[in-house]
């Protein structure tokens, strides 16, 4: 069966520090991969999605970036974190764009 | 572009009572519709989905949803709520107009009283 792993579960970072969140999927090939941010009391904001290795689509211009170095690995990065980057970050995968998404357990990012 | 509205931010029900969570979407053609549930501090879990066919869809954990094209709605229902159903519920819609990338509603927080 397919599984998705996302780490770390929680992270506290100072303003201006770099960021790297990692997500890996097991049990499937060539999944569509997604990064979302969820602010308190709000829905999910799609940040990036990828339909293949090296293919990244950005939905919201910001100081975050994403990379897909391997088929089942999706990384969210930042060179310098802002206070506004705080939130709950969720990685998800799907078999195709119109198929249900399967979510990781999320990373709670706090910026100090 | 598609949009989805969950008009209720919070819903409070007593354990054993019936539940209906509202979801309205905006899109000209038939969309792909989903309901997800999120427990605190966790990711989202798919409850059910509608692509086509029978407009009444059965999901996991005793939930069902009905697609009503005339009302542009996809409301989630459960006949008898359990305390463990307390969570955040998200409706999502995917359409060809949005390249099938789902758009999520803001969520409805379900509170269950004993």
Short mmCIF file of C-alpha atoms in Angstrom, two decimals:
data_model
loop_
_atom_site.label_atom_id
_atom_site.label_comp_id
_atom_site.label_asym_id
_atom_site.label_seq_id
_atom_site.Cartn_x
_atom_site.Cartn_y
_atom_site.Cartn_z
CA UNK A 1 0.00 0.00 0.00
CA UNK A 2 1.03 3.59 -0.49
CA UNK A 3 2.37 5.67 2.35
CA UNK A 4 3.52 9.24 2.67
CA UNK A 5 6.11 10.46 5.14
CA UNK A 6 6.64 14.05 6.08
CA UNK A 7 9.22 15.42 8.49
CA UNK A 8 9.91 16.97 10.83
CA UNK A 9 6.60 17.03 12.67
CA UNK A 10 7.41 20.32 14.40
CA UNK A 11 10.03 22.95 13.76
CA UNK A 12 10.92 26.20 15.46
CA UNK A 13 13.13 28.50 13.42
CA UNK A 14 14.39 32.08 13.84
CA UNK A 15 13.50 34.75 11.31
CA UNK A 16 16.00 34.80 8.46
CA UNK A 17 17.08 31.19 8.84
CA UNK A 18 16.82 28.63 6.01
CA UNK A 19 14.19 25.93 5.75
CA UNK A 20 14.02 22.45 4.35
CA UNK A 21 10.96 20.23 4.72
CA UNK A 22 10.97 16.82 3.16
CA UNK A 23 8.21 14.56 1.92
CA UNK A 24 8.53 11.08 0.48
CA UNK A 25 5.95 8.70 -0.94
CA UNK A 26 6.25 4.93 -1.01
CA UNK A 27 4.33 2.29 -2.90
CA UNK A 28 3.53 4.18 -6.09
CA UNK A 29 5.34 5.56 -9.10
CA UNK A 30 5.20 8.99 -10.72
CA UNK A 31 2.71 10.48 -8.27
CA UNK A 32 1.53 14.05 -8.46
CA UNK A 33 2.95 15.83 -5.42
CA UNK A 34 1.67 18.90 -3.61
CA UNK A 35 2.74 21.32 -0.87
CA UNK A 36 0.02 23.17 1.03
CA UNK A 37 0.09 25.68 3.85
CA UNK A 38 -2.70 25.87 6.37
CA UNK A 39 -2.98 28.99 8.49
CA UNK A 40 -5.05 28.94 11.67
CA UNK A 41 -8.76 29.19 10.94
CA UNK A 42 -8.25 29.04 7.21
CA UNK A 43 -8.40 26.43 4.54
CA UNK A 44 -5.55 25.00 2.55
CA UNK A 45 -3.44 27.21 0.35
CA UNK A 46 -1.73 25.37 -2.49
CA UNK A 47 1.92 26.40 -2.68
CA UNK A 48 3.47 24.08 -5.25
CA UNK A 49 2.63 21.00 -7.22
CA UNK A 50 4.65 18.65 -9.36
CA UNK A 51 3.64 16.16 -12.02
CA UNK A 52 7.14 14.73 -12.51
CA UNK A 53 10.82 14.92 -11.59
CA UNK A 54 12.12 18.45 -11.95
CA UNK A 55 8.66 19.80 -12.87
CA UNK A 56 7.43 22.35 -10.34
CA UNK A 57 4.46 24.66 -10.65
CA UNK A 58 4.20 27.56 -8.24
CA UNK A 59 0.78 28.80 -7.26
CA UNK A 60 1.71 31.65 -4.96
CA UNK A 61 4.74 33.96 -5.37
CA UNK A 62 6.69 34.08 -2.13
CA UNK A 63 10.06 33.34 -0.62
CA UNK A 64 9.47 29.60 -0.66
CA UNK A 65 10.65 27.17 -3.33
CA UNK A 66 10.12 23.49 -4.04
CA UNK A 67 12.17 20.80 -5.69
CA UNK A 68 11.59 17.23 -6.78
CA UNK A 69 15.00 15.60 -7.06
CA UNK A 70 13.57 12.08 -7.21
CA UNK A 71 10.29 10.59 -8.39
CA UNK A 72 8.83 10.22 -4.90
CA UNK A 73 10.61 13.01 -3.04
CA UNK A 74 9.32 16.55 -2.69
CA UNK A 75 11.21 19.23 -0.79
CA UNK A 76 10.01 22.65 0.38
CA UNK A 77 12.75 25.20 0.99
CA UNK A 78 13.44 28.76 1.89
CA UNK A 79 16.68 30.72 2.03
CA UNK A 80 15.36 33.21 4.59
CA UNK A 81 12.24 32.62 6.62
CA UNK A 82 9.77 35.38 7.39
CA UNK A 83 7.40 35.61 10.35
CA UNK A 84 4.54 35.15 7.89
CA UNK A 85 5.88 31.73 6.95
CA UNK A 86 4.57 30.29 10.20
CA UNK A 87 1.88 27.70 9.72
CA UNK A 88 1.05 24.07 9.22
CA UNK A 89 2.60 22.62 6.08
CA UNK A 90 1.08 19.61 4.43
CA UNK A 91 2.45 17.40 1.71
CA UNK A 92 0.08 15.33 -0.42
CA UNK A 93 0.16 12.97 -3.37
CA UNK A 94 -2.35 11.77 -5.92
CA UNK A 95 -2.39 9.35 -8.82
CA UNK A 96 -3.55 12.09 -11.15
CA UNK A 97 -4.66 15.68 -10.91
CA UNK A 98 -8.38 14.88 -10.64
CA UNK A 99 -7.91 12.01 -8.22
CA UNK A 100 -8.23 12.25 -4.43
CA UNK A 101 -5.21 13.49 -2.58
CA UNK A 102 -3.52 11.63 0.25
CA UNK A 103 -1.94 13.76 2.92
CA UNK A 104 1.02 13.46 5.23
CA UNK A 105 0.73 14.27 8.91
CA UNK A 106 2.06 17.79 8.41
CA UNK A 107 4.82 19.97 9.83
CA UNK A 108 4.04 22.68 12.37
CA UNK A 109 6.46 25.52 11.61
CA UNK A 110 6.87 28.33 14.12
CA UNK A 111 9.01 31.34 13.29
CA UNK A 112 10.45 33.34 16.17
CA UNK B 1 -12.03 29.32 -12.03
CA UNK B 2 -13.82 27.15 -9.53
CA UNK B 3 -14.58 28.13 -5.97
CA UNK B 4 -16.03 26.34 -2.98
CA UNK B 5 -17.86 27.77 0.01
CA UNK B 6 -18.45 26.21 3.37
CA UNK B 7 -20.84 28.68 4.98
CA UNK B 8 -20.58 27.29 8.52
CA UNK B 9 -17.33 27.93 10.37
CA UNK B 10 -18.46 25.97 13.43
CA UNK B 11 -21.19 23.41 13.95
CA UNK B 12 -22.15 22.05 17.37
CA UNK B 13 -24.20 18.88 17.73
CA UNK B 14 -25.03 16.48 20.52
CA UNK B 15 -23.70 12.96 20.36
CA UNK B 16 -26.24 10.76 18.61
CA UNK B 17 -27.82 13.63 16.72
CA UNK B 18 -27.81 13.87 12.94
CA UNK B 19 -25.34 16.07 11.10
CA UNK B 20 -25.30 18.00 7.86
CA UNK B 21 -22.32 20.09 6.75
CA UNK B 22 -22.90 22.41 3.83
CA UNK B 23 -20.73 22.86 0.77
CA UNK B 24 -21.49 24.99 -2.27
CA UNK B 25 -19.33 25.24 -5.36
CA UNK B 26 -19.12 27.54 -8.31
CA UNK B 27 -18.41 25.98 -11.68
CA UNK B 28 -20.31 25.71 -14.94
CA UNK B 29 -19.78 22.04 -15.67
CA UNK B 30 -19.85 18.94 -13.49
CA UNK B 31 -17.03 19.12 -10.97
CA UNK B 32 -15.11 16.47 -9.09
CA UNK B 33 -16.13 16.80 -5.44
CA UNK B 34 -14.45 15.61 -2.25
CA UNK B 35 -14.93 15.70 1.49
CA UNK B 36 -11.94 15.38 3.83
CA UNK B 37 -11.66 15.22 7.61
CA UNK B 38 -8.78 16.58 9.67
CA UNK B 39 -8.17 15.72 13.32
CA UNK B 40 -6.13 18.23 15.33
CA UNK B 41 -2.47 18.28 14.39
CA UNK B 42 -2.87 15.74 11.62
CA UNK B 43 -3.21 15.63 7.88
CA UNK B 44 -6.43 15.32 5.92
CA UNK B 45 -8.18 12.01 5.32
CA UNK B 46 -10.51 11.42 2.40
CA UNK B 47 -14.09 10.66 3.49
CA UNK B 48 -15.73 10.35 0.09
CA UNK B 49 -15.66 11.58 -3.50
CA UNK B 50 -18.06 12.25 -6.36
CA UNK B 51 -17.00 12.01 -9.98
CA UNK B 52 -20.16 10.99 -11.81
CA UNK B 53 -23.10 8.62 -11.63
CA UNK B 54 -25.23 8.14 -8.53
CA UNK B 55 -25.57 11.51 -6.83
CA UNK B 56 -25.68 9.96 -3.34
CA UNK B 57 -22.19 8.89 -2.37
CA UNK B 58 -21.29 6.68 0.56
CA UNK B 59 -18.03 7.18 2.37
CA UNK B 60 -16.06 5.91 5.31
CA UNK B 61 -17.03 6.27 8.97
CA UNK B 62 -20.75 6.26 8.15
CA UNK B 63 -20.72 9.50 6.17
CA UNK B 64 -22.60 10.18 2.95
CA UNK B 65 -22.93 13.18 0.65
CA UNK B 66 -25.40 14.17 -2.01
CA UNK B 67 -24.53 16.05 -5.18
CA UNK B 68 -27.30 18.45 -6.20
CA UNK B 69 -26.51 20.10 -9.50
CA UNK B 70 -29.48 22.48 -9.32
CA UNK B 71 -28.24 23.87 -6.01
CA UNK B 72 -24.49 23.56 -6.76
CA UNK B 73 -24.17 21.75 -3.47
CA UNK B 74 -22.43 18.69 -2.07
CA UNK B 75 -23.56 18.47 1.56
CA UNK B 76 -22.09 15.93 3.94
CA UNK B 77 -24.40 13.99 6.24
CA UNK B 78 -24.26 11.48 9.03
CA UNK B 79 -27.37 10.08 10.75
CA UNK B 80 -25.84 9.72 14.22
CA UNK B 81 -22.72 11.57 15.30
CA UNK B 82 -20.14 10.02 17.60
CA UNK B 83 -17.82 11.99 19.88
CA UNK B 84 -14.88 10.81 17.76
CA UNK B 85 -16.32 12.70 14.77
CA UNK B 86 -15.24 16.00 16.31
CA UNK B 87 -12.78 17.40 13.77
CA UNK B 88 -12.37 19.87 10.94
CA UNK B 89 -14.16 19.01 7.71
CA UNK B 90 -13.11 20.28 4.31
CA UNK B 91 -15.00 20.25 1.04
CA UNK B 92 -12.92 20.40 -2.14
CA UNK B 93 -13.74 20.80 -5.82
CA UNK B 94 -11.62 20.00 -8.86
CA UNK B 95 -12.50 21.00 -12.41
CA UNK B 96 -11.00 21.08 -15.86
CA UNK B 97 -11.14 24.87 -15.64
CA UNK B 98 -8.65 24.68 -12.80
CA UNK B 99 -6.53 22.01 -14.46
CA UNK B 100 -8.10 19.61 -11.97
CA UNK B 101 -6.10 21.00 -9.07
CA UNK B 102 -8.54 20.91 -6.13
CA UNK B 103 -9.72 24.05 -4.44
CA UNK B 104 -10.49 23.62 -0.76
CA UNK B 105 -13.14 25.35 1.29
CA UNK B 106 -12.15 27.05 4.53
CA UNK B 107 -13.44 24.17 6.57
CA UNK B 108 -16.15 23.56 9.16
CA UNK B 109 -15.20 22.76 12.71
CA UNK B 110 -17.49 20.11 14.22
CA UNK B 111 -17.97 20.15 17.99
CA UNK B 112 -19.72 17.20 19.57
CA UNK B 113 -21.35 17.56 22.97
CA UNK B 114 -21.84 14.44 25.13
#
